[in-house]
XYZ file of C-alpha atoms in Angstrom:
477
model
C -27.176 104.011 -68.471
C -24.269 101.829 -69.536
C -24.006 98.237 -68.336
C -21.041 99.220 -66.155
C -22.990 102.054 -64.561
C -25.947 99.724 -64.003
C -23.660 97.113 -62.427
C -22.213 99.657 -59.998
C -25.571 101.174 -59.129
C -27.458 97.897 -58.469
C -27.384 96.100 -55.145
C -24.377 93.698 -55.108
C -25.109 90.027 -55.853
C -22.259 87.731 -54.861
C -21.318 84.048 -55.122
C -19.604 82.705 -52.004
C -17.119 79.831 -52.318
C -15.684 78.442 -49.128
C -16.449 79.331 -45.514
C -19.951 80.647 -44.831
C -18.477 83.415 -42.670
C -16.957 84.969 -45.807
C -20.471 86.068 -46.722
C -21.441 87.569 -43.372
C -19.853 90.978 -43.947
C -21.360 91.321 -47.416
C -24.823 90.384 -46.152
C -24.576 92.943 -43.339
C -24.014 95.579 -46.038
C -27.097 94.508 -47.959
C -25.513 92.276 -50.582
C -27.396 89.252 -51.877
C -25.126 86.189 -51.481
C -25.457 82.816 -53.198
C -23.456 79.979 -51.562
C -21.728 77.524 -53.909
C -21.340 73.950 -52.664
C -17.726 73.375 -53.609
C -14.880 71.516 -51.991
C -11.241 71.521 -53.097
C -10.291 68.309 -54.975
C -8.703 65.585 -52.889
C -9.987 67.164 -49.675
C -7.284 69.829 -50.055
C -4.417 67.428 -50.827
C -2.396 69.235 -53.516
C -0.893 66.040 -54.961
C -4.307 64.370 -55.343
C -5.655 67.526 -56.981
C -2.741 67.409 -59.421
C -3.480 63.749 -60.268
C -7.146 64.604 -60.876
C -6.056 67.322 -63.318
C -3.462 65.155 -65.094
C -5.909 62.248 -65.553
C -8.951 64.348 -66.472
C -10.606 63.584 -69.820
C -8.545 65.157 -72.605
C -7.796 64.898 -76.327
C -4.194 63.812 -75.768
C -1.888 62.371 -73.124
C -2.964 60.189 -70.191
C -6.359 61.898 -69.974
C -7.186 60.736 -73.494
C -6.153 57.162 -72.682
C -8.338 57.168 -69.562
C -11.325 58.633 -71.408
C -11.082 56.039 -74.197
C -10.794 53.137 -71.742
C -13.708 54.404 -69.666
C -15.964 54.658 -72.719
C -15.380 50.950 -73.346
C -15.835 50.077 -69.666
C -19.141 51.922 -69.410
C -20.418 50.358 -72.619
C -19.548 46.852 -71.391
C -21.239 47.494 -68.058
C -24.398 48.958 -69.610
C -24.714 46.471 -72.465
C -24.149 43.313 -70.379
C -26.938 40.736 -70.531
C -26.952 38.710 -67.279
C -29.096 35.570 -67.445
C -29.673 33.087 -64.600
C -28.772 29.777 -66.262
C -28.203 27.161 -63.556
C -27.910 26.153 -59.897
C -24.857 24.099 -58.938
C -22.935 23.099 -55.791
C -20.172 25.630 -55.110
C -17.464 22.969 -55.392
C -18.642 22.237 -58.936
C -19.269 25.797 -60.090
C -16.376 27.759 -58.559
C -12.707 27.422 -59.454
C -10.204 26.258 -56.796
C -12.957 25.265 -54.371
C -11.822 22.181 -52.459
C -13.422 20.567 -49.401
C -11.593 22.943 -47.011
C -12.275 26.221 -48.818
C -14.593 28.779 -47.195
C -15.334 32.071 -48.940
C -16.365 35.293 -47.192
C -17.516 38.810 -48.059
C -15.226 41.750 -48.686
C -11.437 41.895 -48.888
C -9.359 39.046 -47.445
C -9.378 39.002 -43.652
C -7.651 36.587 -41.261
C -9.719 34.458 -38.860
C -8.336 36.236 -35.787
C -9.295 39.645 -37.208
C -12.834 38.786 -38.331
C -15.953 40.441 -36.932
C -18.476 38.446 -34.899
C -21.057 37.718 -37.655
C -18.365 36.470 -40.040
C -16.765 34.205 -37.440
C -20.215 32.800 -36.652
C -20.857 32.173 -40.332
C -17.603 30.272 -40.728
C -18.282 28.207 -37.598
C -21.685 27.324 -39.029
C -20.250 26.466 -42.443
C -17.691 24.074 -40.941
C -20.451 22.312 -38.959
C -22.710 22.260 -42.045
C -19.926 20.619 -44.076
C -19.300 18.014 -41.350
C -15.735 19.252 -40.837
C -16.448 20.108 -37.190
C -18.810 18.518 -34.673
C -19.483 21.605 -32.577
C -18.552 25.308 -32.320
C -15.444 24.591 -30.233
C -14.049 22.223 -32.872
C -15.002 24.659 -35.618
C -13.136 27.554 -33.977
C -10.034 25.413 -33.515
C -10.166 24.266 -37.135
C -10.755 27.777 -38.508
C -7.700 29.071 -36.674
C -5.482 26.079 -37.463
C -4.535 27.110 -40.981
C -6.101 23.923 -42.405
C -9.037 25.893 -43.854
C -8.444 28.126 -46.856
C -10.266 31.431 -46.286
C -10.693 33.644 -49.337
C -12.901 36.505 -50.576
C -15.961 35.518 -52.610
C -14.798 37.978 -55.270
C -11.633 35.928 -55.821
C -13.922 33.228 -57.316
C -16.221 35.684 -59.210
C -18.848 35.127 -56.519
C -20.717 37.417 -54.115
C -22.610 36.909 -50.880
C -24.714 39.256 -48.716
C -23.594 40.183 -45.162
C -20.956 37.631 -43.997
C -21.132 36.177 -47.502
C -20.168 32.664 -46.449
C -19.900 30.078 -49.247
C -18.775 26.515 -48.490
C -18.276 23.661 -51.003
C -21.686 21.965 -50.588
C -23.766 25.132 -50.741
C -25.774 25.618 -53.934
C -24.980 28.742 -55.925
C -26.876 30.433 -58.728
C -24.940 30.639 -61.984
C -25.475 33.863 -63.934
C -23.958 34.080 -67.406
C -23.330 37.389 -69.124
C -24.660 36.514 -72.578
C -23.094 39.639 -74.127
C -19.519 38.887 -73.061
C -19.509 35.198 -72.081
C -18.333 35.482 -68.450
C -20.147 34.000 -65.431
C -20.683 34.961 -61.780
C -22.151 33.212 -58.746
C -24.055 33.827 -55.511
C -25.652 31.769 -52.763
C -29.424 31.351 -52.523
C -31.111 33.810 -50.164
C -32.062 32.203 -46.832
C -34.698 34.774 -45.923
C -34.875 36.994 -42.835
C -34.299 36.202 -39.167
C -31.588 33.923 -37.830
C -29.496 32.972 -40.842
C -25.928 31.955 -41.582
C -25.172 35.240 -43.325
C -25.681 37.005 -39.972
C -23.544 34.426 -38.170
C -26.293 32.178 -36.731
C -25.624 28.435 -36.722
C -28.257 26.790 -34.513
C -30.153 23.630 -35.492
C -32.873 25.513 -37.354
C -30.293 27.333 -39.477
C -28.492 24.066 -40.286
C -31.777 22.331 -41.161
C -32.791 25.125 -43.553
C -29.406 25.074 -45.274
C -29.673 21.299 -45.825
C -33.226 21.687 -47.172
C -32.001 24.383 -49.562
C -29.182 22.101 -50.722
C -31.199 18.900 -51.069
C -34.678 20.137 -52.045
C -34.787 23.785 -53.152
C -31.661 23.812 -55.312
C -32.545 20.689 -57.367
C -36.061 22.027 -57.929
C -34.786 25.427 -59.088
C -32.207 23.762 -61.312
C -34.972 21.832 -63.101
C -37.134 24.948 -63.442
C -34.294 27.056 -64.860
C -33.430 24.317 -67.344
C -37.100 24.090 -68.334
C -37.206 27.865 -68.942
C -33.859 27.976 -70.727
C -32.715 30.712 -68.305
C -34.222 33.840 -66.756
C -33.191 37.295 -67.967
C -32.166 39.103 -64.766
C -31.637 42.460 -66.442
C -35.206 42.500 -67.727
C -36.610 41.868 -64.228
C -34.384 44.580 -62.747
C -35.482 47.123 -65.352
C -39.167 46.440 -64.675
C -38.747 46.408 -60.889
C -37.050 49.835 -60.933
C -40.288 51.165 -62.428
C -42.355 49.406 -59.751
C -40.818 51.021 -56.651
C -37.753 48.811 -56.062
C -34.158 49.980 -55.995
C -33.080 46.279 -56.165
C -30.835 46.172 -53.116
C -32.764 46.559 -49.884
C -36.129 46.704 -51.612
C -36.688 43.733 -53.929
C -40.402 43.246 -53.424
C -41.446 43.797 -57.036
C -38.408 41.988 -58.453
C -39.006 38.932 -56.250
C -42.672 38.887 -57.290
C -41.712 39.099 -60.975
C -39.227 36.270 -60.468
C -41.849 34.158 -58.698
C -44.209 34.796 -61.622
C -41.661 33.224 -63.983
C -40.576 30.399 -61.690
C -43.913 29.110 -60.418
C -45.289 27.711 -63.729
C -41.910 26.145 -64.508
C -41.729 24.484 -61.081
C -45.209 23.096 -61.660
C -44.172 21.768 -65.068
C -41.065 19.775 -64.102
C -42.781 16.968 -62.151
C -41.291 17.478 -58.693
C -41.887 14.560 -56.330
C -44.764 14.628 -53.866
C -44.774 17.579 -51.488
C -41.704 19.286 -52.934
C -43.659 21.646 -55.175
C -45.741 22.851 -52.239
C -42.647 23.273 -50.007
C -40.700 25.216 -52.647
C -43.607 27.462 -53.601
C -44.338 28.143 -49.943
C -40.686 29.059 -49.253
C -40.458 31.376 -52.251
C -43.798 33.006 -51.475
C -42.515 33.993 -48.013
C -39.363 35.733 -49.339
C -39.199 39.437 -50.083
C -35.492 39.404 -50.902
C -35.041 36.171 -52.851
C -34.142 38.192 -55.943
C -31.305 40.018 -54.148
C -28.664 37.282 -54.411
C -29.511 36.625 -58.066
C -29.303 40.348 -58.778
C -25.941 40.520 -57.007
C -24.567 37.759 -59.247
C -25.931 39.640 -62.269
C -24.209 42.845 -61.128
C -20.945 40.939 -60.613
C -21.178 39.376 -64.081
C -21.831 42.801 -65.637
C -19.017 44.564 -63.797
C -16.501 41.803 -64.417
C -17.002 42.309 -68.147
C -15.615 45.818 -67.596
C -12.681 44.687 -65.415
C -9.058 44.478 -66.486
C -9.100 47.359 -68.985
C -5.801 49.266 -69.100
C -6.189 52.929 -68.056
C -9.846 52.580 -66.996
C -10.672 54.265 -63.688
C -14.071 52.542 -63.372
C -14.726 50.929 -59.978
C -15.559 47.251 -60.520
C -15.969 46.105 -56.893
C -17.088 47.661 -53.609
C -17.207 45.118 -50.774
C -17.008 45.054 -46.980
C -15.859 42.392 -44.524
C -17.110 44.064 -41.345
C -13.637 45.393 -40.555
C -12.551 47.019 -43.796
C -14.183 48.349 -46.948
C -12.342 47.573 -50.174
C -12.689 48.643 -53.785
C -11.204 47.324 -57.009
C -10.603 49.394 -60.139
C -10.772 48.128 -63.722
C -7.152 48.897 -64.657
C -5.797 47.502 -61.370
C -7.352 44.041 -61.712
C -7.969 42.327 -58.375
C -5.872 44.702 -56.228
C -7.806 45.950 -53.189
C -7.734 49.552 -51.963
C -9.053 49.520 -48.401
C -10.087 51.713 -45.463
C -11.699 50.998 -42.072
C -15.413 50.144 -42.223
C -17.889 52.414 -40.464
C -21.347 51.858 -38.970
C -24.282 52.794 -41.250
C -26.538 55.657 -40.207
C -30.140 54.515 -40.156
C -33.026 52.954 -38.288
C -32.711 50.255 -35.637
C -35.294 47.643 -34.749
C -36.955 47.902 -31.307
C -34.535 46.888 -28.568
C -31.380 47.629 -30.573
C -29.169 50.692 -30.976
C -25.993 51.796 -32.689
C -24.044 50.206 -29.841
C -25.203 46.782 -31.050
C -24.215 47.354 -34.673
C -21.333 45.789 -36.531
C -19.427 48.022 -38.961
C -20.464 47.821 -42.604
C -20.543 44.247 -43.915
C -21.249 42.307 -47.114
C -20.771 42.047 -50.869
C -24.204 43.491 -51.632
C -22.622 46.876 -52.426
C -21.999 45.305 -55.820
C -25.542 46.611 -56.464
C -24.489 50.260 -56.109
C -21.261 49.558 -57.990
C -23.406 48.456 -60.938
C -25.694 51.514 -60.702
C -28.731 50.276 -58.773
C -29.450 50.095 -55.012
C -28.861 53.477 -53.365
C -27.993 54.915 -56.777
C -31.627 54.266 -57.811
C -33.256 55.284 -54.523
C -34.965 58.215 -56.203
C -37.307 55.690 -57.796
C -37.967 53.823 -54.550
C -39.314 56.341 -52.014
C -40.758 53.576 -49.818
C -37.225 52.374 -49.025
C -36.811 55.251 -46.563
C -39.208 53.480 -44.204
C -36.530 50.778 -43.935
C -33.249 52.719 -44.091
C -34.367 56.087 -42.725
C -34.566 59.588 -44.183
C -37.245 61.052 -46.430
C -38.306 60.537 -50.059
C -36.566 63.848 -50.787
C -33.353 62.416 -49.332
C -33.683 59.355 -51.577
C -34.022 61.567 -54.644
C -31.092 63.711 -53.539
C -28.834 60.658 -53.149
C -29.609 59.544 -56.698
C -29.028 63.022 -58.156
C -25.735 63.330 -56.303
C -24.453 60.030 -57.696
C -24.590 61.454 -61.235
C -21.704 63.696 -60.142
C -19.329 60.754 -59.659
C -20.329 58.331 -62.391
C -19.217 57.943 -65.978
C -22.713 57.966 -67.439
C -26.220 56.588 -67.271
C -27.634 53.144 -67.927
C -30.381 53.664 -70.532
C -31.823 50.231 -69.738
C -32.557 51.205 -66.113
C -34.918 54.181 -66.461
C -36.218 56.025 -63.380
C -39.816 57.362 -63.645
C -39.398 60.201 -61.065
C -36.540 61.578 -63.182
C -38.507 61.529 -66.451
C -37.083 58.079 -67.197
C -33.488 59.205 -66.962
C -31.073 56.242 -66.752
C -29.539 55.330 -63.398
C -26.150 56.902 -62.560
C -23.735 54.170 -63.590
C -20.002 53.526 -63.428
C -18.270 54.977 -60.347
C -15.149 56.878 -61.449
C -12.369 57.203 -58.857
C -11.267 60.529 -60.425
C -14.676 62.114 -59.945
C -15.021 60.845 -56.379
C -11.663 62.381 -55.443
C -12.378 65.589 -57.361
C -15.804 66.236 -55.860
C -15.347 64.720 -52.426
C -18.715 62.994 -52.951
C -18.592 59.445 -51.601
C -20.716 56.730 -53.231
C -23.576 55.781 -50.915
C -24.795 52.276 -50.121
C -28.090 51.373 -48.479
C -27.601 48.289 -46.425
C -28.759 46.043 -43.639
C -27.029 46.364 -40.267
C -25.849 43.177 -38.577
C -25.434 42.724 -34.834
C -21.780 42.864 -33.842
C -22.069 39.463 -32.178
C -22.775 36.328 -34.172
C -26.245 34.851 -34.304
C -28.401 37.880 -33.491
C -29.264 38.652 -37.097
C -30.380 41.940 -38.592
C -30.732 44.823 -36.121
C -31.522 47.652 -38.532
C -30.800 49.211 -41.905
C -29.331 52.452 -43.101
C -27.121 54.435 -45.409
C -23.349 54.364 -45.389
C -20.829 56.219 -47.546
C -17.920 54.285 -49.015
C -14.802 55.811 -47.368
C -13.092 58.441 -49.544
C -9.763 57.003 -48.442
C -10.367 53.969 -50.706
C -10.641 56.182 -53.791
C -7.689 58.362 -52.838
C -5.497 55.273 -52.447
C -6.802 53.934 -55.753
C -6.054 57.181 -57.591
C -2.492 57.187 -56.286
C -2.089 53.535 -57.289
C -3.521 54.025 -60.784
C -1.395 57.123 -61.399
C 1.736 55.282 -60.289
C 0.970 52.381 -62.650
C 0.476 54.878 -65.506
C 3.703 56.707 -64.550
C 1.711 59.892 -63.997
C 2.902 62.098 -61.153
């Protein structure tokens, strides 16, 4: 029997692309049907699909220019060497940080448009700085135009949740030893009622002052004694110990404590300080997060500003909007409305209490860890919801929209495959697969703190706007 005769005599086996109902008739007639998970590029927008095709990797034309730029961007991101080198007051470390400058998470947002947790954080920061005596004075000052409000990212800094940074707050300084740039982040306050969730009661103020006057000087001495701490090395080891280094930092924080504790004991801290600092650090499960965020920012900024590169260098949320930045577009934001993460809520809270997505901590996923490494951190699902299989699926899906893998961040459940790294706006628009972020969920009103945690996709609209903007700048249409 010829192959053609065999083909016509066998039971039909079909691949179905599109609506499931297309396959119903064939199945009723005994055909075996295999569904293909496929969506038209650009969610069916013909112009976006055309841009995806015109900018696709090629040997000539704009596609070749994009491919060459992205190879450099991915190499810079993967080969960065972030090292924690110092702790300094924000006014000393950050550029253009005067006594009336307050930084916040996400894209720029006006005081009158801010969400509850961010407004609470700014009220607290103004009281902490002594610029206002009470919340009423702080609100009046914040809305007066006398306070300069700006995104943390505009100063190469990052902050979790509301992301508030004021001039007196200590920040960690992370230097990218491979490329010479630096990035900054606040010190993690711990769980419960904290400024990053918009709380500003006496206990919050007292802890912030202790961190400024006791913790920061002690850490500064310890870091100097050590000559710096290699953040990348800790991240790599923690990913093989069950962390994904965003919402689960248990192993990374323990590894950091292991390095810090002997140094703190060696630098002759005055009576009682060593015990206080060690006790504080021993109670934190997320102390590594802020340091990791600064390391991610330092690594990504080394890949920013490359002509023709479609690598995403920033994903950040201000509780109202989500914004992304793309390497070839510099510091231009492409934004869309923020949504509420889907996840687990603490007892007594529900989705109705939740604020839309908030914080700069998505810099973790942007750098290829966090939700992108969830496949190696099955225990995280007890915090953000879902199953270990879901966690693995999220990681596998992210390979579809990234430029490559980070060989330094190997994942044991995937036979030590590198984490999916380098979000590419072209691939997001082509596949319709949105990058995922696992994140804490803040109460929509200031001061309540964390009410849950979950998973949230970065809106596709951000990437579609970015692709249009990049194509326009490249005169591709």
